[in-house]
Short mmCIF file of C-alpha atoms in Angstrom, two decimals:
data_model
loop_
_atom_site.label_atom_id
_atom_site.label_comp_id
_atom_site.label_asym_id
_atom_site.label_seq_id
_atom_site.Cartn_x
_atom_site.Cartn_y
_atom_site.Cartn_z
CA MET I 1373 -27.98 -0.54 12.67
CA LYS I 1374 -24.89 -1.99 14.33
CA ILE I 1375 -22.40 -3.07 11.70
CA SER I 1376 -20.09 -5.94 12.58
CA ALA I 1377 -16.36 -5.38 12.85
CA SER I 1378 -15.67 -7.93 10.13
CA VAL I 1379 -17.86 -6.04 7.63
CA ILE I 1380 -16.19 -2.77 8.56
CA ALA I 1381 -12.77 -4.34 8.10
CA ARG I 1382 -13.73 -5.23 4.51
CA LEU I 1383 -14.86 -1.71 3.56
CA PRO I 1384 -11.45 -0.42 2.49
CA ARG I 1385 -11.09 -3.48 0.29
CA TYR I 1386 -14.43 -2.77 -1.38
CA TYR I 1387 -13.35 0.80 -1.80
CA ARG I 1388 -10.13 -0.30 -3.50
CA PHE I 1389 -11.94 -2.58 -5.92
CA PHE I 1390 -14.63 -0.03 -6.75
CA SER I 1391 -12.00 2.68 -7.26
CA ASP I 1392 -10.12 0.47 -9.69
CA LEU I 1393 -13.30 -0.44 -11.53
CA SER I 1394 -14.49 3.11 -11.86
CA GLU I 1395 -11.04 4.29 -12.93
CA ASN I 1396 -11.20 1.63 -15.61
CA GLY I 1397 -14.53 2.99 -16.82
CA VAL I 1398 -16.68 0.11 -15.54
CA THR I 1399 -20.16 1.46 -14.86
CA ARG I 1400 -21.95 -1.72 -13.90
CA ILE I 1401 -20.95 -4.96 -12.23
CA SER I 1402 -22.91 -7.91 -10.84
CA SER I 1403 -22.37 -9.36 -7.40
CA ASN I 1404 -21.24 -12.57 -9.11
CA GLU I 1405 -18.53 -10.79 -11.05
CA LEU I 1406 -17.48 -8.92 -7.92
CA ALA I 1407 -17.41 -12.19 -6.01
CA GLU I 1408 -15.06 -13.75 -8.52
CA MET I 1409 -12.77 -10.70 -8.45
CA MET I 1410 -12.66 -10.36 -4.70
CA GLY I 1411 -12.61 -14.01 -3.70
CA LEU I 1412 -15.81 -13.68 -1.66
CA THR I 1413 -19.23 -15.20 -2.25
CA ALA I 1414 -21.88 -13.17 -4.06
CA SER I 1415 -24.26 -13.46 -1.13
CA LYS I 1416 -21.60 -12.20 1.27
CA ILE I 1417 -21.06 -9.19 -0.97
CA ARG I 1418 -24.78 -8.42 -1.16
CA GLN I 1419 -25.03 -8.79 2.62
CA ASP I 1420 -22.02 -6.57 3.28
CA LEU I 1421 -23.13 -3.81 0.97
CA ASN I 1422 -26.70 -3.97 2.22
CA CYS I 1423 -25.42 -3.03 5.67
CA PHE I 1424 -24.79 0.38 4.21
CA GLY I 1425 -28.18 0.86 2.69
CA GLY I 1426 -29.10 -1.05 -0.44
CA PHE I 1427 -26.52 0.10 -2.91
CA GLY I 1428 -27.41 -2.50 -5.54
CA HIS I 1429 -30.31 -2.49 -8.00
CA GLN I 1430 -32.09 -5.77 -8.63
CA GLY I 1431 -31.32 -7.01 -12.11
CA TYR I 1432 -28.80 -4.26 -12.71
CA GLY I 1433 -26.02 -4.92 -10.26
CA TYR I 1434 -23.75 -2.32 -8.75
CA ASN I 1435 -22.50 0.95 -10.10
CA PRO I 1436 -18.82 1.20 -9.09
CA VAL I 1437 -18.68 4.98 -9.51
CA GLN I 1438 -21.63 5.50 -7.21
CA LEU I 1439 -20.44 2.91 -4.70
CA CYS I 1440 -17.01 4.42 -4.66
CA GLU I 1441 -18.46 7.79 -3.72
CA GLN I 1442 -20.71 6.31 -1.06
CA LEU I 1443 -17.83 4.37 0.46
CA ARG I 1444 -15.67 7.49 0.37
CA ASP I 1445 -18.26 9.21 2.52
CA ILE I 1446 -18.74 6.24 4.84
CA LEU I 1447 -15.00 5.96 5.39
CA ALA I 1448 -14.85 9.74 5.83
CA LEU I 1449 -12.06 9.92 3.27
CA PRO I 1450 -12.80 13.45 2.05
CA SER I 1451 -12.53 14.81 5.59
CA LYS I 1452 -9.12 16.13 6.41
CA ARG I 1453 -8.40 15.55 10.05
CA LYS I 1454 -4.97 16.79 11.04
CA ALA I 1455 -2.30 14.19 11.60
CA ILE I 1456 1.34 14.21 12.67
CA LEU I 1457 3.98 11.58 12.14
CA ILE I 1458 6.60 10.54 14.70
CA GLY I 1459 9.79 9.07 13.26
CA ALA I 1460 11.34 10.25 9.99
CA GLY I 1461 13.25 7.05 9.19
CA ASN I 1462 12.58 4.83 6.19
CA LEU I 1463 9.28 3.62 7.54
CA GLY I 1464 8.17 7.16 8.34
CA ARG I 1465 9.08 8.23 4.81
CA ALA I 1466 7.26 5.32 3.25
CA VAL I 1467 4.19 6.06 5.31
CA THR I 1468 4.39 9.75 4.44
CA ASN I 1469 4.18 8.83 0.76
CA GLN I 1470 1.21 6.68 1.61
CA ILE I 1471 -0.65 9.28 3.61
CA ALA I 1472 0.32 12.55 1.96
CA PHE I 1473 -0.94 11.84 -1.52
CA ALA I 1474 -4.22 10.05 -1.20
CA ASP I 1475 -7.59 10.88 0.19
CA ASN I 1476 -7.58 8.84 3.33
CA GLY I 1477 -9.28 11.09 5.85
CA PHE I 1478 -6.13 12.78 7.07
CA ASP I 1479 -3.94 15.75 6.37
CA LEU I 1480 -0.33 15.27 7.45
CA ILE I 1481 0.79 18.60 8.91
CA GLY I 1482 4.02 17.81 10.71
CA ILE I 1483 6.77 15.21 11.07
CA PHE I 1484 8.87 14.83 14.20
CA ASP I 1485 12.13 13.07 14.91
CA SER I 1486 14.53 13.20 17.83
CA ASP I 1487 17.55 12.76 15.55
CA PRO I 1488 19.15 16.19 14.85
CA MET I 1489 20.35 14.97 11.43
CA PHE I 1490 16.82 15.53 10.10
CA LYS I 1491 16.69 19.14 11.25
CA GLY I 1492 15.56 21.50 8.50
CA MET I 1493 14.68 18.68 6.14
CA LYS I 1494 11.30 18.08 4.58
CA ILE I 1495 9.42 15.06 3.30
CA LYS I 1496 6.89 15.87 0.58
CA ASP I 1497 7.03 19.53 1.62
CA ILE I 1498 6.18 18.68 5.20
CA PRO I 1499 8.84 19.97 7.62
CA ILE I 1500 10.65 17.59 9.97
CA MET I 1501 10.85 19.11 13.42
CA SER I 1502 12.52 18.16 16.67
CA ASP I 1503 10.57 16.13 19.23
CA ASP I 1504 11.00 19.04 21.67
CA VAL I 1505 8.49 21.17 19.83
CA ILE I 1506 5.72 18.56 19.80
CA PRO I 1507 3.84 20.14 22.75
CA LYS I 1508 3.84 23.64 21.27
CA PHE I 1509 2.96 22.34 17.81
CA CYS I 1510 0.04 20.30 19.12
CA ILE I 1511 -1.30 23.15 21.23
CA ASP I 1512 -1.12 25.49 18.23
CA ASN I 1513 -2.46 23.06 15.62
CA ASN I 1514 -4.62 20.50 17.41
CA PRO I 1515 -3.82 17.37 15.43
CA GLU I 1516 -6.22 14.50 16.10
CA MET I 1517 -4.14 11.58 14.91
CA ALA I 1518 -0.51 10.50 15.22
CA VAL I 1519 1.35 7.96 13.10
CA LEU I 1520 3.90 6.13 15.23
CA CYS I 1521 6.94 5.05 13.24
CA LEU I 1522 9.31 4.78 16.15
CA THR I 1523 10.91 1.93 18.07
CA GLU I 1524 8.91 0.18 20.73
CA SER I 1525 11.19 1.39 23.51
CA LYS I 1526 10.40 5.03 22.74
CA ALA I 1527 6.71 4.47 22.14
CA PRO I 1528 5.28 4.43 25.72
CA GLU I 1529 6.66 7.84 26.65
CA MET I 1530 5.65 9.32 23.29
CA VAL I 1531 2.11 7.99 23.57
CA ASP I 1532 1.80 9.48 27.06
CA LEU I 1533 2.86 12.84 25.68
CA LEU I 1534 0.58 12.72 22.64
CA TYR I 1535 -2.39 11.54 24.67
CA SER I 1536 -1.85 14.35 27.18
CA LEU I 1537 -1.92 16.76 24.25
CA GLY I 1538 -5.36 15.54 23.19
CA ILE I 1539 -4.46 13.10 20.44
CA ARG I 1540 -6.81 10.11 20.46
CA GLY I 1541 -6.23 8.48 17.09
CA PHE I 1542 -3.09 6.39 16.49
CA TRP I 1543 -1.81 4.61 13.41
CA ASN I 1544 0.63 2.45 15.27
CA PHE I 1545 3.61 0.75 13.62
CA SER I 1546 5.35 0.13 16.94
CA HIS I 1547 4.44 -2.97 18.93
CA PHE I 1548 3.46 -0.92 21.98
CA ASP I 1549 -0.05 -1.78 23.14
CA ILE I 1550 -1.74 1.64 23.26
CA LYS I 1551 -5.30 0.45 23.99
CA ARG I 1552 -4.17 -1.41 27.07
CA LYS I 1553 -3.05 1.84 28.67
CA TYR I 1554 -5.61 4.12 27.01
CA PRO I 1555 -8.80 2.18 26.33
CA ASP I 1556 -10.52 5.20 24.80
CA ALA I 1557 -7.83 5.69 22.16
CA ILE I 1558 -8.71 4.73 18.60
CA VAL I 1559 -5.91 2.58 17.27
CA GLU I 1560 -4.99 0.76 14.09
CA ASN I 1561 -1.94 -1.42 14.62
CA VAL I 1562 0.33 -2.51 11.81
CA HIS I 1563 2.52 -5.39 12.89
CA LEU I 1564 4.83 -5.97 9.93
CA SER I 1565 6.79 -8.65 11.75
CA ASP I 1566 3.61 -10.63 12.43
CA SER I 1567 2.86 -10.62 8.75
CA VAL I 1568 6.26 -11.96 7.69
CA MET I 1569 6.17 -14.61 10.43
CA LEU I 1570 2.79 -15.81 9.20
CA LEU I 1571 4.21 -16.09 5.71
CA SER I 1572 7.06 -18.19 7.08
CA TYR I 1573 4.57 -20.43 8.86
CA LYS I 1574 2.41 -20.89 5.76
CA MET I 1575 5.41 -21.69 3.58
CA ILE I 1576 6.74 -24.33 5.97
CA LYS I 1577 3.27 -25.81 6.39
CA LYS I 1578 2.85 -26.12 2.64
CA LYS I 1579 6.20 -27.83 2.35
CA ASP I 1580 5.24 -30.28 5.12
CA GLU I 1581 2.02 -31.10 3.30
CA GLU I 1582 3.84 -31.72 0.04
CA THR I 1583 6.39 -34.09 1.50
CA MET E 596 -4.94 -31.74 13.98
CA LYS E 597 -6.21 -29.03 11.69
CA ILE E 598 -5.57 -25.64 13.26
CA SER E 599 -7.95 -22.82 12.40
CA ALA E 600 -6.73 -19.81 10.47
CA SER E 601 -7.71 -17.45 13.29
CA VAL E 602 -5.53 -19.33 15.78
CA ILE E 603 -2.64 -19.32 13.33
CA ALA E 604 -3.06 -15.60 12.79
CA ARG E 605 -2.60 -15.06 16.53
CA LEU E 606 0.65 -17.06 16.78
CA PRO E 607 3.00 -14.18 15.91
CA ARG E 608 1.27 -12.11 18.58
CA TYR E 609 1.84 -14.82 21.18
CA TYR E 610 5.41 -15.03 20.04
CA ARG E 611 5.85 -11.28 20.51
CA PHE E 612 4.42 -11.33 24.01
CA PHE E 613 6.39 -14.38 25.08
CA SER E 614 9.60 -12.90 23.65
CA ASP E 615 9.06 -9.71 25.62
CA LEU E 616 8.29 -11.62 28.78
CA SER E 617 11.30 -13.89 28.50
CA GLU E 618 13.56 -10.95 27.66
CA ASN E 619 12.27 -9.33 30.83
CA GLY E 620 13.21 -12.40 32.84
CA VAL E 621 9.66 -13.63 33.48
CA THR E 622 9.80 -17.42 33.94
CA ARG E 623 6.18 -18.10 34.78
CA ILE E 624 2.85 -16.55 33.87
CA SER E 625 -0.75 -17.64 34.36
CA SER E 626 -3.33 -17.65 31.59
CA ASN E 627 -5.21 -14.97 33.55
CA GLU E 628 -2.22 -12.64 33.58
CA LEU E 629 -1.61 -13.33 29.89
CA ALA E 630 -5.28 -12.66 29.17
CA GLU E 631 -5.10 -9.26 30.84
CA MET E 632 -1.92 -8.35 28.94
CA MET E 633 -3.14 -9.50 25.56
CA GLY E 634 -6.76 -8.43 25.74
CA LEU E 635 -8.01 -11.99 25.21
CA THR E 636 -9.88 -14.28 27.57
CA ALA E 637 -7.95 -16.82 29.63
CA SER E 638 -9.95 -19.69 28.17
CA LYS E 639 -9.21 -18.52 24.62
CA ILE E 640 -5.51 -18.46 25.44
CA ARG E 641 -5.59 -21.96 26.92
CA GLN E 642 -7.51 -23.16 23.88
CA ASP E 643 -5.13 -21.52 21.41
CA LEU E 644 -2.00 -22.81 23.05
CA ASN E 645 -3.46 -26.28 23.49
CA CYS E 646 -3.74 -26.52 19.72
CA PHE E 647 0.01 -26.78 19.70
CA GLY E 648 0.28 -29.50 22.27
CA GLY E 649 -0.36 -28.67 25.92
CA PHE E 650 2.25 -26.09 26.66
CA GLY E 651 0.86 -25.13 30.07
CA HIS E 652 1.18 -26.96 33.36
CA GLN E 653 -1.84 -27.16 35.61
CA GLY E 654 -1.31 -25.01 38.66
CA TYR E 655 1.92 -23.58 37.32
CA GLY E 656 0.95 -21.61 34.25
CA TYR E 657 3.14 -21.01 31.23
CA ASN E 658 6.87 -20.70 30.92
CA PRO E 659 7.52 -17.84 28.46
CA VAL E 660 11.06 -18.95 27.66
CA GLN E 661 9.93 -22.44 26.74
CA LEU E 662 6.86 -21.18 24.86
CA CYS E 663 8.94 -18.72 22.95
CA GLU E 664 11.23 -21.49 21.73
CA GLN E 665 8.34 -23.73 20.80
CA LEU E 666 6.63 -20.95 18.86
CA ARG E 667 9.90 -20.14 17.13
CA ASP E 668 9.97 -23.68 15.85
CA ILE E 669 6.30 -23.73 14.92
CA LEU E 670 6.66 -20.48 13.00
CA ALA E 671 9.85 -21.83 11.41
CA LEU E 672 11.69 -18.67 12.43
CA PRO E 673 15.14 -20.24 12.72
CA SER E 674 14.92 -21.53 9.16
CA LYS E 675 16.52 -19.26 6.64
CA ARG E 676 14.68 -19.51 3.38
CA LYS E 677 16.16 -17.25 0.74
CA ALA E 678 14.20 -14.11 -0.08
CA ILE E 679 14.59 -11.23 -2.50
CA LEU E 680 13.06 -7.77 -2.36
CA ILE E 681 11.68 -5.86 -5.33
CA GLY E 682 11.66 -2.07 -4.97
CA ALA E 683 14.39 -0.15 -3.17
CA GLY E 684 12.35 2.93 -2.29
CA ASN E 685 11.49 4.04 1.23
CA LEU E 686 9.12 1.17 1.78
CA GLY E 687 11.68 -1.34 0.50
CA ARG E 688 14.27 0.13 2.83
CA ALA E 689 11.94 0.05 5.80
CA VAL E 690 11.06 -3.55 5.07
CA THR E 691 14.72 -4.45 4.64
CA ASN E 692 15.37 -3.20 8.16
CA GLN E 693 12.46 -5.29 9.31
CA ILE E 694 13.54 -8.47 7.59
CA ALA E 695 17.33 -8.31 7.63
CA PHE E 696 17.85 -8.14 11.35
CA ALA E 697 15.40 -10.46 12.98
CA ASP E 698 14.80 -14.16 12.95
CA ASN E 699 11.71 -14.37 10.83
CA GLY E 700 12.28 -17.42 8.71
CA PHE E 701 13.98 -15.62 5.83
CA ASP E 702 17.38 -14.54 4.65
CA LEU E 703 17.30 -11.53 2.35
CA ILE E 704 19.90 -12.17 -0.35
CA GLY E 705 19.17 -9.56 -3.01
CA ILE E 706 17.34 -6.30 -3.68
CA PHE E 707 16.18 -5.24 -7.13
CA ASP E 708 15.04 -1.94 -8.55
CA SER E 709 14.48 -0.74 -12.10
CA ASP E 710 15.70 2.76 -11.27
CA PRO E 711 19.38 3.12 -12.36
CA MET E 712 19.98 5.66 -9.55
CA PHE E 713 20.24 2.75 -7.11
CA LYS E 714 22.91 0.97 -9.11
CA GLY E 715 25.88 -0.06 -6.99
CA MET E 716 24.18 0.90 -3.75
CA LYS E 717 23.56 -1.40 -0.83
CA ILE E 718 21.01 -1.59 1.93
CA LYS E 719 22.29 -3.28 5.08
CA ASP E 720 25.12 -4.79 3.03
CA ILE E 721 22.70 -6.32 0.57
CA PRO E 722 23.43 -5.17 -3.00
CA ILE E 723 20.75 -3.41 -5.05
CA MET E 724 20.71 -4.81 -8.57
CA SER E 725 18.89 -3.99 -11.77
CA ASP E 726 15.62 -5.74 -12.57
CA ASP E 727 17.30 -7.14 -15.70
CA VAL E 728 19.37 -9.57 -13.70
CA ILE E 729 16.46 -11.06 -11.75
CA PRO E 730 16.23 -14.17 -13.98
CA LYS E 731 19.92 -14.99 -13.75
CA PHE E 732 20.00 -14.25 -10.03
CA CYS E 733 17.03 -16.50 -9.34
CA ILE E 734 18.37 -19.35 -11.45
CA ASP E 735 21.71 -19.13 -9.64
CA ASN E 736 20.35 -18.66 -6.11
CA ASN E 737 16.87 -20.20 -5.99
CA PRO E 738 15.12 -17.75 -3.69
CA GLU E 739 11.76 -19.04 -2.41
CA MET E 740 10.13 -15.77 -1.38
CA ALA E 741 9.84 -12.26 -2.83
CA VAL E 742 8.89 -9.08 -1.02
CA LEU E 743 6.96 -6.80 -3.35
CA CYS E 744 7.51 -3.13 -2.58
CA LEU E 745 6.60 -1.80 -5.99
CA THR E 746 3.63 0.03 -7.43
CA GLU E 747 0.55 -1.89 -8.39
CA SER E 748 0.98 -1.15 -12.08
CA LYS E 749 4.34 -2.92 -12.17
CA ALA E 750 3.25 -5.80 -9.97
CA PRO E 751 1.45 -8.11 -12.45
CA GLU E 752 4.38 -8.42 -14.84
CA MET E 753 6.85 -8.83 -11.98
CA VAL E 754 4.76 -11.55 -10.35
CA ASP E 755 4.56 -13.40 -13.68
CA LEU E 756 8.34 -13.28 -13.93
CA LEU E 757 8.98 -14.33 -10.33
CA TYR E 758 6.44 -17.11 -10.51
CA SER E 759 8.01 -18.41 -13.71
CA LEU E 760 11.33 -18.48 -11.87
CA GLY E 761 9.93 -20.76 -9.21
CA ILE E 762 9.11 -18.26 -6.45
CA ARG E 763 5.94 -19.28 -4.61
CA GLY E 764 6.02 -17.14 -1.47
CA PHE E 765 5.13 -13.44 -1.63
CA TRP E 766 5.11 -10.74 1.02
CA ASN E 767 2.98 -8.36 -0.96
CA PHE E 768 2.82 -4.62 -0.26
CA SER E 769 1.27 -3.85 -3.65
CA HIS E 770 -2.48 -4.14 -4.05
CA PHE E 771 -2.15 -6.65 -6.88
CA ASP E 772 -4.16 -9.79 -6.16
CA ILE E 773 -1.58 -12.56 -6.59
CA LYS E 774 -3.72 -15.46 -5.39
CA ARG E 775 -6.37 -14.72 -7.96
CA LYS E 776 -3.92 -15.39 -10.76
CA TYR E 777 -1.78 -17.98 -8.96
CA PRO E 778 -3.94 -19.89 -6.47
CA ASP E 779 -1.02 -22.05 -5.34
CA ALA E 780 1.10 -19.06 -4.33
CA ILE E 781 1.54 -18.43 -0.61
CA VAL E 782 0.81 -14.79 0.01
CA GLU E 783 0.73 -12.37 2.90
CA ASN E 784 -0.74 -9.05 1.82
CA VAL E 785 -0.05 -5.80 3.64
CA HIS E 786 -2.55 -3.14 2.68
CA LEU E 787 -1.33 -0.01 4.44
CA SER E 788 -4.01 2.17 2.87
CA ASP E 789 -6.75 -0.15 4.18
CA SER E 790 -5.39 0.29 7.65
CA VAL E 791 -5.38 4.10 7.57
CA MET E 792 -8.88 4.15 6.04
CA LEU E 793 -10.17 1.98 8.85
CA LEU E 794 -8.67 4.37 11.34
CA SER E 795 -10.46 7.23 9.63
CA TYR E 796 -13.73 5.33 9.79
CA LYS E 797 -13.33 4.50 13.48
CA MET E 798 -12.47 8.10 14.35
CA ILE E 799 -15.50 9.51 12.55
CA LYS E 800 -17.74 6.82 14.08
CA LYS E 801 -16.57 7.69 17.56
CA LYS E 802 -17.19 11.35 16.92
CA ASP E 803 -20.72 10.56 15.69
CA GLU E 804 -21.42 8.55 18.82
CA GLU E 805 -20.23 11.33 21.08
CA THR E 806 -22.37 14.02 19.51
#
């Protein structure tokens, strides 16, 4: 069965809610209760979760513990594909905290930065290395994914290098459009500036409506 | 005219592309060229931009410089609504860099953290203060927006406080669901963990398809 992109995009959100519920000892929840919590309709929730093979039990509802495990498998969270991170600045550090401590499908094995001030330092026990050693490191370790926490101007050249070294997955915080150059790359873009601009727009809109 | 949420969500992206183009001295671009660059269809682009009042000129195309200025106004980027940031860790620092240096509709006027180790420090010339002084600071300065770079467990209490102090806009990096408790709040959520989980899913899916 082909699952729509919009359903897939909601999976991590389901996973978050089910994790919270099961951590809080909830062993049973109805689609109506879920709907209220998640701000979706109950029928949408049943539809979404059905895409992944009838998780619910008629008259019982959903078991968050079980769903959590199933979603973990679907999202491939227990798998530990090797990842590297480019850019050891504040954003790189924040993302390292994010990626190094949770099951999210990846194992961060190296951090790279062109700035010599980082030489010899570690973040969460992961060594920061110079950009120069990226080729050797990738040949030796075969990472599959790279997190890009570098400025847009440096991104094109870095992506060329990483792609040539076999990396196909990118968690991209730069604004460089990777898929345009490499259509077979698998990319998740995070555009923080887009998000804050949207907030600005919504706030001004609301003010206009009120006046 | 009521503009759909999906069009609005694309505005920052248009703004980014038009900024780049005008910075690169491009004074004229067709919807077909834009479509190729942005990975959208030309008719979608014409439709989107028409929502904001016929920017294009038949037979000429679009003027990025002009569009950029119009989108700046639409997104209220030149306005400087006061914002505060909660959480001076790596994520808070990264976000400060993001928000303090660009026109994005906000002016970051204070950073707060409960950890005394930050006391007396500054990020980008903005003082880090103790959480205790948030009420006084807000009463004196009337910020309209708060960036939440704190853990989910601390978020509910902080949101209660900020809401009670009149803040209605939230750029939310915690997973706490603000809109559920305060439906009239204006919220942009950034779920970094959702993004990396989706990447994991897409990478495993691709692998499945190839084998």
